[in-house]
Amino acid sequence: MSAPRPYRSTPVFDQDTLPAALRARHDTKAGVWGLIRVIEGELELTYLDPQSKVVLTPGHSGLILPQQPHFVTPRGPMKMQVDFYDQHPALAASPQSTRDPN
């Protein structure tokens, strides 16, 4: 069985093109997981339920669960992209991904 593949990905954003909607509280839809991948630099991911913060880097991706409120904050120059899945992405495919916060 192969690892799940994203059904959609955002464009690559940098610290200037990152949409305001991603910098403010938002969540994924029911049945949708997001995997935030940092290509360059650092990005702070703030989970709101449960409350926690994680610094994402090129070696450490961030997993967003369905309907989990969160927002991101660039920590200087960076490039990032979000992949969307209709099932839990196999973290084995990204061995240094951050933990599932739940």
PDB file of C-alpha atoms in Angstrom:
ATOM      1  CA  MET A   1       0.000   0.000   0.000  1.00  0.00           C
ATOM      2  CA  SER A   2       1.435   3.363  -1.002  1.00  0.00           C
ATOM      3  CA  ALA A   3       1.478   6.474   1.149  1.00  0.00           C
ATOM      4  CA  PRO A   4      -1.393   8.928   0.684  1.00  0.00           C
ATOM      5  CA  ARG A   5      -0.778  11.668  -1.867  1.00  0.00           C
ATOM      6  CA  PRO A   6      -2.029  15.251  -1.571  1.00  0.00           C
ATOM      7  CA  TYR A   7      -5.079  16.067  -3.649  1.00  0.00           C
ATOM      8  CA  ARG A   8      -4.114  19.757  -3.754  1.00  0.00           C
ATOM      9  CA  SER A   9      -1.199  22.007  -2.850  1.00  0.00           C
ATOM     10  CA  THR A  10      -0.991  25.757  -2.398  1.00  0.00           C
ATOM     11  CA  PRO A  11       1.470  27.844  -4.366  1.00  0.00           C
ATOM     12  CA  VAL A  12       4.817  28.410  -2.671  1.00  0.00           C
ATOM     13  CA  PHE A  13       4.497  31.465  -0.424  1.00  0.00           C
ATOM     14  CA  ASP A  14       7.256  33.620   1.049  1.00  0.00           C
ATOM     15  CA  GLN A  15       7.153  36.069   3.958  1.00  0.00           C
ATOM     16  CA  ASP A  16       5.714  38.760   1.656  1.00  0.00           C
ATOM     17  CA  THR A  17       3.194  36.690  -0.325  1.00  0.00           C
ATOM     18  CA  LEU A  18       1.837  34.623   2.584  1.00  0.00           C
ATOM     19  CA  PRO A  19      -1.909  35.450   2.571  1.00  0.00           C
ATOM     20  CA  ALA A  20      -3.366  37.323   5.538  1.00  0.00           C
ATOM     21  CA  ALA A  21      -5.932  34.517   5.896  1.00  0.00           C
ATOM     22  CA  LEU A  22      -3.137  32.062   6.810  1.00  0.00           C
ATOM     23  CA  ARG A  23      -1.685  34.520   9.344  1.00  0.00           C
ATOM     24  CA  ALA A  24      -5.057  34.723  11.138  1.00  0.00           C
ATOM     25  CA  ARG A  25      -7.132  32.026  12.855  1.00  0.00           C
ATOM     26  CA  HIS A  26      -8.473  29.508  10.353  1.00  0.00           C
ATOM     27  CA  ASP A  27      -8.988  25.761  10.091  1.00  0.00           C
ATOM     28  CA  THR A  28      -9.184  22.989   7.538  1.00  0.00           C
ATOM     29  CA  LYS A  29     -12.513  21.558   6.463  1.00  0.00           C
ATOM     30  CA  ALA A  30     -14.000  18.358   7.870  1.00  0.00           C
ATOM     31  CA  GLY A  31     -12.129  15.360   6.461  1.00  0.00           C
ATOM     32  CA  VAL A  32      -9.136  17.440   5.316  1.00  0.00           C
ATOM     33  CA  TRP A  33      -5.614  17.222   6.754  1.00  0.00           C
ATOM     34  CA  GLY A  34      -3.015  19.876   5.973  1.00  0.00           C
ATOM     35  CA  LEU A  35       0.728  19.343   5.922  1.00  0.00           C
ATOM     36  CA  ILE A  36       2.722  22.580   6.124  1.00  0.00           C
ATOM     37  CA  ARG A  37       6.130  22.199   4.498  1.00  0.00           C
ATOM     38  CA  VAL A  38       8.816  24.846   4.969  1.00  0.00           C
ATOM     39  CA  ILE A  39      11.191  25.019   2.017  1.00  0.00           C
ATOM     40  CA  GLU A  40      13.484  27.751   3.393  1.00  0.00           C
ATOM     41  CA  GLY A  41      13.709  29.585   6.705  1.00  0.00           C
ATOM     42  CA  GLU A  42      11.388  29.164   9.694  1.00  0.00           C
ATOM     43  CA  LEU A  43       7.650  29.449  10.277  1.00  0.00           C
ATOM     44  CA  GLU A  44       5.867  29.435  13.629  1.00  0.00           C
ATOM     45  CA  LEU A  45       2.710  27.300  13.683  1.00  0.00           C
ATOM     46  CA  THR A  46       0.272  28.121  16.475  1.00  0.00           C
ATOM     47  CA  TYR A  47      -2.371  25.504  17.269  1.00  0.00           C
ATOM     48  CA  LEU A  48      -5.373  26.978  19.069  1.00  0.00           C
ATOM     49  CA  ASP A  49      -7.105  23.762  20.188  1.00  0.00           C
ATOM     50  CA  PRO A  50      -5.207  22.445  22.016  1.00  0.00           C
ATOM     51  CA  GLN A  51      -2.995  25.518  22.511  1.00  0.00           C
ATOM     52  CA  SER A  52       0.635  24.999  21.471  1.00  0.00           C
ATOM     53  CA  LYS A  53       3.339  26.463  19.233  1.00  0.00           C
ATOM     54  CA  VAL A  54       5.818  24.701  16.978  1.00  0.00           C
ATOM     55  CA  VAL A  55       8.656  26.129  14.889  1.00  0.00           C
ATOM     56  CA  LEU A  56       8.641  24.572  11.425  1.00  0.00           C
ATOM     57  CA  THR A  57      11.817  24.271   9.356  1.00  0.00           C
ATOM     58  CA  PRO A  58      12.754  22.460   6.143  1.00  0.00           C
ATOM     59  CA  GLY A  59      13.339  19.302   8.220  1.00  0.00           C
ATOM     60  CA  HIS A  60      10.208  19.599  10.382  1.00  0.00           C
ATOM     61  CA  SER A  61       6.752  19.834   8.772  1.00  0.00           C
ATOM     62  CA  GLY A  62       3.535  20.696  10.609  1.00  0.00           C
ATOM     63  CA  LEU A  63       0.416  18.529  10.567  1.00  0.00           C
ATOM     64  CA  ILE A  64      -3.013  20.166  10.764  1.00  0.00           C
ATOM     65  CA  LEU A  65      -5.917  17.903  11.684  1.00  0.00           C
ATOM     66  CA  PRO A  66      -9.387  18.319  10.160  1.00  0.00           C
ATOM     67  CA  GLN A  67     -11.148  21.386  11.563  1.00  0.00           C
ATOM     68  CA  GLN A  68      -8.204  22.219  13.848  1.00  0.00           C
ATOM     69  CA  PRO A  69      -7.922  26.001  14.401  1.00  0.00           C
ATOM     70  CA  HIS A  70      -4.448  27.399  13.837  1.00  0.00           C
ATOM     71  CA  PHE A  71      -2.408  30.196  12.244  1.00  0.00           C
ATOM     72  CA  VAL A  72       1.159  30.698  11.033  1.00  0.00           C
ATOM     73  CA  THR A  73       3.715  33.460  11.532  1.00  0.00           C
ATOM     74  CA  PRO A  74       6.906  33.844   9.462  1.00  0.00           C
ATOM     75  CA  ARG A  75      10.117  34.120  11.468  1.00  0.00           C
ATOM     76  CA  GLY A  76      12.053  36.161   8.932  1.00  0.00           C
ATOM     77  CA  PRO A  77      12.601  35.261   5.289  1.00  0.00           C
ATOM     78  CA  MET A  78      10.987  31.934   4.430  1.00  0.00           C
ATOM     79  CA  LYS A  79       9.257  29.875   1.751  1.00  0.00           C
ATOM     80  CA  MET A  80       6.455  27.415   2.519  1.00  0.00           C
ATOM     81  CA  GLN A  81       3.704  25.359   0.931  1.00  0.00           C
ATOM     82  CA  VAL A  82       0.658  23.487   2.245  1.00  0.00           C
ATOM     83  CA  ASP A  83      -0.376  20.060   0.942  1.00  0.00           C
ATOM     84  CA  PHE A  84      -3.969  18.926   1.504  1.00  0.00           C
ATOM     85  CA  TYR A  85      -5.010  15.301   2.011  1.00  0.00           C
ATOM     86  CA  ASP A  86      -8.386  13.554   2.222  1.00  0.00           C
ATOM     87  CA  GLN A  87      -6.911  11.025   4.666  1.00  0.00           C
ATOM     88  CA  HIS A  88      -4.220  11.207   7.353  1.00  0.00           C
ATOM     89  CA  PRO A  89      -0.928  11.705   5.504  1.00  0.00           C
ATOM     90  CA  ALA A  90       1.508   8.949   6.361  1.00  0.00           C
ATOM     91  CA  LEU A  91       4.060  10.697   8.534  1.00  0.00           C
ATOM     92  CA  ALA A  92       6.435   7.890   7.670  1.00  0.00           C
ATOM     93  CA  ALA A  93       6.768   9.610   4.288  1.00  0.00           C
ATOM     94  CA  SER A  94       8.147  12.656   6.146  1.00  0.00           C
ATOM     95  CA  PRO A  95      10.096  11.138   9.055  1.00  0.00           C
ATOM     96  CA  GLN A  96      10.921  14.430  10.763  1.00  0.00           C
ATOM     97  CA  SER A  97       7.379  15.829  10.717  1.00  0.00           C
ATOM     98  CA  THR A  98       6.074  17.318  13.915  1.00  0.00           C
ATOM     99  CA  ARG A  99       3.915  15.185  16.122  1.00  0.00           C
ATOM    100  CA  ASP A 100       0.164  14.984  15.836  1.00  0.00           C
ATOM    101  CA  PRO A 101      -0.864  17.526  18.536  1.00  0.00           C
ATOM    102  CA  ASN A 102      -3.751  15.327  19.763  1.00  0.00           C
TER     103      ASN A 102
END
